Tab-separated table of C-alpha atoms in Angstrom:
chain	number	residue	atom	x	y	z
A	22	MET	CA	16.754	5.734	-25.328
A	23	ASN	CA	14.105	3.291	-26.519
A	24	THR	CA	12.562	3.369	-23.048
A	25	MET	CA	12.502	7.171	-23.153
A	26	ARG	CA	10.837	7.198	-26.547
A	27	ARG	CA	8.375	4.574	-25.385
A	28	GLY	CA	7.479	6.599	-22.282
A	29	ILE	CA	6.914	9.761	-24.283
A	30	VAL	CA	4.880	7.899	-26.909
A	31	VAL	CA	2.766	6.335	-24.167
A	32	VAL	CA	1.876	9.662	-22.567
A	33	LEU	CA	1.322	11.595	-25.793
A	34	THR	CA	-0.785	8.850	-27.359
A	35	VAL	CA	-2.952	8.251	-24.326
A	36	ALA	CA	-3.412	11.932	-23.433
A	37	LEU	CA	-4.417	12.872	-26.947
A	38	ALA	CA	-6.738	9.879	-27.224
A	39	VAL	CA	-8.479	10.712	-23.945
A	40	ALA	CA	-8.750	14.391	-24.831
A	41	LEU	CA	-10.100	13.802	-28.324
A	42	SER	CA	-12.235	10.737	-27.705
A	43	ALA	CA	-15.412	12.683	-27.103
A	44	ILE	CA	-15.969	14.298	-30.431
A	45	PRO	CA	-18.920	11.984	-31.196
A	46	VAL	CA	-22.497	12.995	-30.390
A	47	LEU	CA	-23.038	14.265	-26.839
A	48	ALA	CA	-25.990	13.001	-24.831
A	49	PHE	CA	-26.216	16.156	-22.718
A	50	ASP	CA	-25.916	19.921	-22.999
A	51	GLY	CA	-22.318	20.826	-22.196
A	52	ARG	CA	-20.905	24.341	-22.555
A	53	ALA	CA	-17.393	25.576	-21.852
A	54	GLY	CA	-15.433	28.763	-22.443
A	55	ASP	CA	-14.127	31.884	-20.756
A	56	ASN	CA	-17.599	33.310	-20.104
A	57	VAL	CA	-20.455	30.816	-20.334
A	58	SER	CA	-24.047	31.991	-20.079
A	59	VAL	CA	-27.391	30.241	-20.487
A	60	GLY	CA	-30.105	32.838	-20.956
A	61	PRO	CA	-33.446	33.054	-19.137
A	62	GLY	CA	-35.339	32.350	-22.354
A	63	GLU	CA	-33.725	28.950	-22.828
A	64	GLN	CA	-34.971	25.581	-21.673
A	65	VAL	CA	-32.629	22.614	-21.366
A	66	ASP	CA	-34.199	19.167	-21.615
A	67	GLY	CA	-31.769	16.993	-19.681
A	68	ASP	CA	-28.633	17.607	-17.668
A	69	LEU	CA	-26.531	20.737	-18.092
A	70	TYR	CA	-22.731	20.887	-17.683
A	71	LEU	CA	-21.005	24.261	-17.464
A	72	ALA	CA	-17.296	25.054	-17.146
A	73	GLY	CA	-15.452	28.352	-17.532
A	74	ARG	CA	-13.985	31.357	-15.772
A	75	SER	CA	-17.426	32.909	-15.354
A	76	VAL	CA	-20.455	30.619	-15.517
A	77	SER	CA	-24.103	31.602	-15.262
A	78	SER	CA	-27.485	30.071	-15.980
A	79	ALA	CA	-30.956	31.567	-15.716
A	80	ALA	CA	-32.750	28.930	-17.735
A	81	VAL	CA	-35.251	26.216	-16.869
A	82	ILE	CA	-33.263	22.986	-16.561
A	83	ASP	CA	-35.168	19.723	-16.779
A	84	GLY	CA	-32.399	17.719	-15.146
A	85	ASP	CA	-29.266	18.108	-13.037
A	86	VAL	CA	-26.759	20.950	-13.260
A	87	PHE	CA	-23.000	20.507	-12.855
A	88	ALA	CA	-21.021	23.756	-12.911
A	89	GLY	CA	-17.444	24.783	-12.202
A	90	GLY	CA	-15.648	28.109	-12.575
A	91	GLN	CA	-14.184	31.092	-10.800
A	92	THR	CA	-17.652	32.642	-10.505
A	93	VAL	CA	-20.735	30.435	-10.720
A	94	SER	CA	-24.237	31.910	-10.751
A	95	ILE	CA	-27.263	29.620	-11.042
A	96	ALA	CA	-30.686	31.257	-11.341
A	97	GLY	CA	-33.966	30.231	-12.958
A	98	GLN	CA	-35.222	26.747	-12.161
A	99	VAL	CA	-33.483	23.391	-11.781
A	100	ASP	CA	-35.796	20.390	-11.754
A	101	GLY	CA	-32.988	18.062	-10.700
A	102	GLY	CA	-30.013	18.563	-8.387
A	103	LEU	CA	-27.115	21.022	-8.428
A	104	THR	CA	-23.390	20.377	-7.991
A	105	ALA	CA	-21.172	23.466	-8.213
A	106	ALA	CA	-17.644	24.505	-7.278
A	107	GLY	CA	-16.005	27.902	-7.644
A	108	GLN	CA	-14.433	30.844	-5.887
A	109	THR	CA	-17.842	32.503	-5.662
A	110	VAL	CA	-21.037	30.468	-5.989
A	111	LEU	CA	-24.407	32.238	-6.156
A	112	VAL	CA	-27.571	30.123	-6.170
A	113	SER	CA	-30.865	31.949	-6.647
A	114	ALA	CA	-32.539	29.123	-8.553
A	115	ASP	CA	-35.283	26.966	-7.126
A	116	VAL	CA	-33.713	23.494	-7.049
A	117	SER	CA	-36.045	20.520	-6.765
A	118	ARG	CA	-33.484	18.102	-5.369
A	119	GLY	CA	-30.222	18.301	-3.401
A	120	VAL	CA	-27.480	20.891	-3.716
A	121	ARG	CA	-23.738	20.324	-3.215
A	122	VAL	CA	-21.503	23.387	-3.388
A	123	GLY	CA	-17.909	24.204	-2.531
A	124	GLY	CA	-15.902	27.401	-2.820
A	125	SER	CA	-14.713	30.520	-1.047
A	126	THR	CA	-18.031	32.368	-0.882
A	127	VAL	CA	-21.421	30.662	-1.207
A	128	ASP	CA	-24.616	32.729	-1.260
A	129	ILE	CA	-28.025	31.043	-1.562
A	130	THR	CA	-31.335	32.812	-2.093
A	131	GLY	CA	-33.332	30.048	-3.777
A	132	ALA	CA	-35.493	27.220	-2.464
A	133	ILE	CA	-33.789	23.838	-2.191
A	134	GLY	CA	-36.071	20.814	-2.225
A	135	ARG	CA	-33.820	18.369	-0.423
A	136	ASP	CA	-30.456	18.350	1.395
A	137	LEU	CA	-27.763	21.012	1.163
A	138	LEU	CA	-24.021	20.270	1.472
A	139	VAL	CA	-21.769	23.324	1.758
A	140	ALA	CA	-17.990	23.593	2.154
A	141	CYS	CA	-16.660	27.142	1.958
A	142	SER	CA	-15.129	30.092	3.779
A	143	THR	CA	-18.209	32.338	3.934
A	144	PHE	CA	-21.750	31.008	3.626
A	145	VAL	CA	-24.998	32.961	3.636
A	146	LEU	CA	-28.437	31.366	3.532
A	147	ASN	CA	-30.612	34.399	2.884
A	148	PRO	CA	-34.098	34.965	4.390
A	149	GLU	CA	-35.847	34.199	1.105
A	150	ALA	CA	-34.009	30.868	0.807
A	151	SER	CA	-35.159	27.550	2.253
A	152	VAL	CA	-33.828	24.015	2.603
A	153	GLY	CA	-36.310	21.158	2.415
A	154	GLY	CA	-33.944	18.597	3.947
A	155	ASP	CA	-30.792	18.603	6.074
A	156	LEU	CA	-27.886	21.032	6.066
A	157	LEU	CA	-24.328	19.681	6.310
A	158	ILE	CA	-21.874	22.532	6.595
A	159	GLY	CA	-18.161	23.197	6.945
A	160	ALA	CA	-17.321	26.911	6.858
A	161	ALA	CA	-15.369	29.690	8.523
A	162	THR	CA	-18.432	31.922	8.819
A	163	ALA	CA	-22.035	30.839	8.280
A	164	MET	CA	-25.098	33.072	8.448
A	165	LEU	CA	-28.344	31.072	8.427
A	166	LYS	CA	-31.417	33.237	7.845
A	167	GLY	CA	-33.475	30.952	5.615
A	168	ASP	CA	-35.625	28.191	7.098
A	169	ILE	CA	-34.254	24.637	7.251
A	170	ALA	CA	-36.730	21.764	7.470
A	171	GLY	CA	-34.290	19.091	8.641
A	172	ASP	CA	-31.165	18.832	10.783
A	173	ILE	CA	-28.016	20.959	10.852
A	174	SER	CA	-24.645	19.293	11.366
A	175	GLY	CA	-21.016	20.186	10.785
A	176	GLY	CA	-18.722	22.897	12.068
A	177	CYS	CA	-17.854	26.568	11.672
A	178	GLU	CA	-15.593	29.181	13.166
A	179	LYS	CA	-18.629	31.424	13.552
A	180	LEU	CA	-22.193	30.174	13.203
A	181	VAL	CA	-25.221	32.474	13.339
A	182	ILE	CA	-28.685	30.892	13.427
A	183	ASP	CA	-31.445	33.369	12.633
A	184	CYS	CA	-34.074	31.057	11.183
A	185	SER	CA	-36.408	28.167	11.880
A	186	VAL	CA	-34.839	24.702	12.077
A	187	GLY	CA	-37.229	21.766	11.884
A	188	GLY	CA	-34.840	19.156	13.267
A	189	ASN	CA	-31.798	18.891	15.508
A	190	VAL	CA	-28.610	20.957	15.495
A	191	LYS	CA	-25.284	19.239	16.168
A	192	VAL	CA	-22.254	21.434	15.486
A	193	GLU	CA	-18.683	22.154	16.525
A	194	VAL	CA	-17.983	25.882	16.455
A	195	GLY	CA	-15.724	28.676	17.572
A	196	THR	CA	-18.677	30.861	18.482
A	197	LEU	CA	-22.403	30.185	18.256
A	198	GLU	CA	-25.008	32.950	18.062
A	199	ILE	CA	-28.718	32.207	18.157
A	200	ARG	CA	-30.668	35.359	17.462
A	201	PRO	CA	-34.069	36.297	18.917
A	202	GLY	CA	-36.815	34.892	16.729
A	203	ALA	CA	-34.835	31.791	15.757
A	204	VAL	CA	-36.484	28.476	16.605
A	205	ILE	CA	-34.894	25.027	16.805
A	206	GLN	CA	-37.646	22.431	16.979
A	207	GLY	CA	-35.326	19.602	18.005
A	208	ASN	CA	-32.290	19.330	20.249
A	209	LEU	CA	-29.200	21.548	20.257
A	210	GLN	CA	-25.839	19.883	20.802
A	211	TYR	CA	-22.764	22.038	20.328
A	212	THR	CA	-19.079	22.092	21.188
A	213	SER	CA	-17.490	25.505	21.614
A	214	ALA	CA	-14.801	27.363	23.521
A	215	GLU	CA	-17.482	29.341	25.320
A	216	GLN	CA	-21.138	28.852	26.112
A	217	ALA	CA	-23.623	30.602	23.839
A	218	ASN	CA	-26.321	32.985	24.992
A	219	ILE	CA	-29.496	31.191	23.925
A	220	PRO	CA	-32.763	33.176	23.980
A	221	ALA	CA	-35.533	31.675	26.065
A	222	GLY	CA	-37.774	29.363	24.075
A	223	ALA	CA	-35.428	29.249	21.074
A	224	VAL	CA	-34.718	25.524	21.526
A	225	LYS	CA	-37.754	23.278	21.929
A	226	GLY	CA	-35.696	20.218	22.810
A	227	THR	CA	-32.700	19.784	25.071
A	228	VAL	CA	-29.489	21.809	24.999
A	229	THR	CA	-26.160	20.023	25.421
A	230	TYR	CA	-22.996	22.104	25.654
A	231	THR	CA	-19.483	20.628	25.533
A	232	GLU	CA	-16.586	22.917	26.292
A	233	ARG	CA	-13.855	22.828	23.705
A	234	THR	CA	-10.561	22.275	25.449
A	235	GLU	CA	-7.091	22.510	24.017
A	236	THR	CA	-6.829	18.714	24.176
A	237	ASP	CA	-10.021	18.399	22.113
A	238	GLN	CA	-8.545	20.589	19.428
A	239	GLY	CA	-5.526	18.338	19.039
A	240	PRO	CA	-1.876	19.360	19.216
A	241	ARG	CA	-1.493	23.108	18.924
A	242	PRO	CA	1.654	25.266	18.985
A	243	GLY	CA	0.123	27.461	21.690
A	244	LYS	CA	-3.045	28.736	23.302
A	245	GLU	CA	-3.407	31.404	20.659
A	246	TRP	CA	-5.115	28.799	18.450
A	247	GLY	CA	-8.108	28.895	20.807
A	248	ALA	CA	-11.374	28.503	18.963
A	249	ARG	CA	-9.695	28.448	15.575
A	250	GLY	CA	-9.612	24.656	15.827
A	251	PRO	CA	-12.896	24.203	13.917
A	252	LEU	CA	-11.719	26.632	11.234
A	253	ALA	CA	-8.465	24.754	10.736
A	254	PHE	CA	-10.290	21.434	10.564
A	255	PHE	CA	-13.049	22.555	8.234
A	256	ALA	CA	-10.707	24.567	6.032
A	257	GLY	CA	-9.065	21.241	5.202
A	258	LEU	CA	-12.485	19.652	4.815
A	259	THR	CA	-13.536	22.449	2.458
A	260	TRP	CA	-10.754	21.769	0.002
A	261	LYS	CA	-11.283	18.024	0.217
A	262	VAL	CA	-14.942	18.520	-0.698
A	263	ILE	CA	-13.982	20.863	-3.545
A	264	ALA	CA	-11.379	18.391	-4.798
A	265	TYR	CA	-13.958	15.602	-4.672
A	266	LEU	CA	-16.544	17.686	-6.532
A	267	MET	CA	-14.083	18.731	-9.247
A	268	ALA	CA	-12.822	15.178	-9.714
A	269	PHE	CA	-16.423	13.948	-9.814
A	270	LEU	CA	-17.326	16.565	-12.426
A	271	THR	CA	-14.290	15.564	-14.487
A	272	GLY	CA	-15.225	11.904	-14.269
A	273	LEU	CA	-18.820	12.662	-15.209
A	274	ILE	CA	-17.711	14.468	-18.340
A	275	LEU	CA	-15.351	11.660	-19.352
A	276	ILE	CA	-18.044	9.021	-18.766
A	277	LEU	CA	-20.590	10.954	-20.809
A	278	LEU	CA	-18.135	11.734	-23.595
A	279	ALA	CA	-16.382	8.368	-23.825
A	280	PRO	CA	-18.169	5.767	-21.679
A	281	TRP	CA	-16.683	2.776	-23.485
A	282	ARG	CA	-13.168	4.120	-22.969
A	283	MET	CA	-13.668	4.709	-19.258
A	284	ALA	CA	-15.361	1.330	-18.812
A	285	GLY	CA	-12.502	-0.362	-20.656
A	286	ALA	CA	-9.887	1.353	-18.496
A	287	ALA	CA	-11.648	0.347	-15.273
A	288	THR	CA	-12.162	-3.234	-16.423
A	289	SER	CA	-8.529	-3.609	-17.534
A	290	ILE	CA	-7.365	-3.101	-13.924
A	291	ARG	CA	-9.119	-6.358	-13.037
A	292	THR	CA	-8.555	-8.362	-16.206
A	293	ASP	CA	-5.030	-7.193	-17.167
A	294	THR	CA	-3.497	-6.378	-13.800
A	295	GLY	CA	0.072	-7.292	-14.820
A	296	PRO	CA	0.225	-5.251	-18.040
A	297	VAL	CA	-1.570	-2.373	-16.315
A	298	ALA	CA	1.049	-2.282	-13.546
A	299	GLY	CA	3.894	-2.556	-16.082
A	300	TYR	CA	2.733	0.224	-18.340
A	301	GLY	CA	1.754	2.254	-15.294
A	302	ALA	CA	5.325	2.082	-13.999
A	303	ILE	CA	6.660	3.283	-17.360
A	304	ALA	CA	4.169	6.125	-17.568
A	305	LEU	CA	4.617	7.164	-13.936
A	306	PHE	CA	8.390	6.952	-13.476
A	307	VAL	CA	10.119	6.758	-16.854
A	308	THR	CA	8.086	9.322	-18.792
A	309	PRO	CA	8.866	12.427	-16.674
A	310	LEU	CA	12.561	11.517	-16.542
A	311	ALA	CA	12.599	11.014	-20.299
A	312	ALA	CA	10.831	14.320	-20.838
A	313	ILE	CA	13.347	16.156	-18.632
A	314	VAL	CA	16.232	14.632	-20.594
A	315	VAL	CA	14.588	15.646	-23.874
A	316	CYS	CA	14.176	19.198	-22.533
A	317	ALA	CA	17.972	19.436	-22.284
A	318	THR	CA	18.161	19.802	-26.061
A	319	VAL	CA	16.932	22.895	-27.877
A	320	VAL	CA	15.104	20.848	-30.500
A	321	GLY	CA	13.420	18.622	-27.954
A	322	LEU	CA	12.430	21.372	-25.494
A	323	PRO	CA	8.878	21.908	-26.861
A	324	LEU	CA	8.221	18.148	-26.960
A	325	GLY	CA	9.542	17.714	-23.431
A	326	ILE	CA	7.394	20.527	-22.033
A	327	ILE	CA	4.266	19.244	-23.795
A	328	THR	CA	4.964	15.749	-22.509
A	329	LEU	CA	5.295	16.956	-18.919
A	330	LEU	CA	2.048	18.907	-19.191
A	331	LEU	CA	0.147	15.955	-20.623
A	332	TRP	CA	1.724	13.668	-18.040
A	333	GLY	CA	0.394	15.953	-15.291
A	334	ILE	CA	-3.084	15.898	-16.822
A	335	LEU	CA	-3.080	12.108	-17.044
A	336	LEU	CA	-1.790	11.864	-13.488
A	337	TYR	CA	-4.856	13.793	-12.327
A	338	LEU	CA	-7.196	11.732	-14.512
A	339	SER	CA	-5.739	8.445	-13.252
A	340	GLN	CA	-8.107	8.524	-10.260
A	341	ILE	CA	-11.134	8.173	-12.552
A	342	PRO	CA	-10.635	4.559	-13.780
A	343	VAL	CA	-9.425	3.506	-10.316
A	344	SER	CA	-12.547	5.002	-8.720
A	345	LEU	CA	-14.723	3.247	-11.292
A	346	PHE	CA	-12.947	-0.024	-10.529
A	347	ILE	CA	-13.461	0.362	-6.774
A	348	GLY	CA	-17.115	1.361	-7.115
A	349	HIS	CA	-17.781	-1.457	-9.574
A	350	ALA	CA	-16.167	-4.007	-7.259
A	351	ILE	CA	-18.422	-2.910	-4.401
A	352	LEU	CA	-21.699	-2.396	-6.250
A	353	GLY	CA	-21.453	-5.603	-8.251
A	354	ARG	CA	-18.567	-6.650	-10.452
A	355	ASN	CA	-20.762	-9.193	-12.247
A	356	LYS	CA	-22.797	-6.373	-13.741
A	357	PRO	CA	-20.987	-4.915	-16.773
A	358	LEU	CA	-20.079	-1.231	-16.929
A	359	GLU	CA	-22.462	-0.392	-19.744
A	360	SER	CA	-25.083	1.995	-18.381
A	361	LYS	CA	-23.854	5.552	-17.925
A	362	GLY	CA	-26.020	5.914	-14.826
A	363	TYR	CA	-24.478	2.812	-13.279
A	364	MET	CA	-20.984	4.037	-14.137
A	365	ILE	CA	-21.693	7.404	-12.507
A	366	GLY	CA	-22.869	5.625	-9.361
A	367	CYS	CA	-19.688	3.528	-9.304
A	368	LEU	CA	-17.609	6.670	-9.813
A	369	ALA	CA	-19.306	8.540	-6.967
A	370	LEU	CA	-18.828	5.682	-4.489
A	371	GLY	CA	-15.315	4.746	-5.585
A	372	LEU	CA	-14.082	8.340	-5.642
A	373	LEU	CA	-15.478	8.966	-2.164
A	374	LEU	CA	-13.690	5.925	-0.747
A	375	LEU	CA	-10.500	6.848	-2.580
A	376	THR	CA	-10.651	10.413	-1.243
A	377	LEU	CA	-11.102	9.166	2.314
A	378	ALA	CA	-8.260	6.649	1.957
A	379	ARG	CA	-5.864	9.292	0.620
A	380	ALA	CA	-6.627	11.460	3.655
A	381	ILE	CA	-5.227	8.836	6.052
A	382	PRO	CA	-1.737	9.828	7.263
A	383	PHE	CA	1.101	7.703	5.851
A	384	VAL	CA	-1.306	5.229	4.229
A	385	GLY	CA	-2.593	7.984	1.950
A	386	PHE	CA	0.778	8.254	0.183
A	387	PHE	CA	0.729	4.612	-0.863
A	388	VAL	CA	-2.913	4.862	-1.889
A	389	ALA	CA	-2.086	7.842	-4.105
A	390	LEU	CA	0.919	6.015	-5.548
A	391	ALA	CA	-1.145	2.913	-6.358
A	392	THR	CA	-3.868	5.107	-7.874
A	393	ALA	CA	-1.403	6.796	-10.207
A	394	LEU	CA	0.271	3.504	-11.131
A	395	PHE	CA	-2.878	1.559	-11.984
A	396	GLY	CA	-4.779	4.551	-13.371
A	397	LEU	CA	-2.058	5.462	-15.849
A	398	GLY	CA	-1.525	1.827	-16.759
A	399	ALA	CA	-5.248	1.336	-17.352
A	400	PHE	CA	-5.289	4.219	-19.827
A	401	VAL	CA	-2.279	2.839	-21.691
A	402	VAL	CA	-3.577	-0.736	-21.903
A	403	THR	CA	-6.971	0.477	-23.101
A	404	GLU	CA	-5.461	2.675	-25.818
A	405	ARG	CA	-3.104	-0.091	-26.883
A	406	ARG	CA	-6.050	-2.449	-27.224
A	407	LEU	CA	-7.873	0.102	-29.367
A	408	MET	CA	-4.818	0.662	-31.560
A	409	ARG	CA	-4.382	-3.055	-32.081
A	410	SER	CA	-8.037	-3.382	-33.052
A	411	HIS	CA	-7.281	-0.903	-35.839
A	412	GLY	CA	-4.045	-2.636	-36.825
A	413	VAL	CA	-1.836	-0.002	-35.225
A	414	GLY	CA	0.994	-0.526	-32.779
A	415	GLU	CA	1.591	-4.253	-33.379
A	416	ASP	CA	5.312	-3.726	-32.752
A	417	PHE	CA	4.705	-2.085	-29.375
A	418	PRO	CA	5.208	-5.025	-27.004
A	419	MET	CA	3.753	-5.398	-23.549
A	420	PRO	CA	6.268	-4.691	-20.785
């Protein structure tokens, strides 16, 4: 029973501490709610973070924009970069730097200064839009009507090119359509179930066609899969990109709200590996069992349900300190995690490597298990250290 109480105390204490740690002054403009709107008359000096069911901005943003919601609409002007994820993402803003978007439907009508990364079901790059760098795409259907200065790479079930491409095109598709008037200045290399009808003079470089065979598409239950191979592959890629973007956005918010807490959790994995693993085991395995037992009583039912919910939240957040630890170890462990910019760089690199590792069959399970174990333990050890610094929890021994 003491172990059960300890597990529940661990999760409740840590979850509440992480959730409430950011009440101090914010160094950015963050807005959240059911419907979040930034009007055209506003100007935001610095980065803008938006989260809600419906999110929109038509302001002039002197920095980067990070937005997540069911519907995301970004208009106006963004002098930095844009990272957005949602069911429907509409970008009509002129963005000075790169854009990274994931969702079901992505529609772009603005000018993008640098590269564009898109992972979605339906993507439209409208005629008035333009991309100043490369386009990396994974989609079911993609309609490219706006000019692209750099290369195009990725894969689609159906890809339509009706624009000017300044570089090379290397794609894997179900069907490829190059419309009259489209121009590819570089080479065209594509893999498809059938050869495309390419208008004369549309490709200035060489054209390389590779027939997609059933063996190329991997094991299939039957020939009816046909050209749906790219769709199946990039549908999985789409959700991995969305998951990465959402986790990255979550980590960004936590770093900006409580940088010292996140830095402490990441550092504790290296400096207090034993206690981190011990508390992680309690939080990961004992806490949910304890909460289920508590739910068996009428009085304890609310506490048990709340504990399970908070445990699930912490389980998701556990990847943040582990990603910081991995990124810090690669970028330079001798440099302390003090600068928010440096921490964000460590998070981006570490989370990317963690996402790739979790995608490996069989190995991914153990990576996810280790992430949860050390991530949860890092949160607990960090909060325990903070409580002890305030004279609280002296009778709460290390496992």
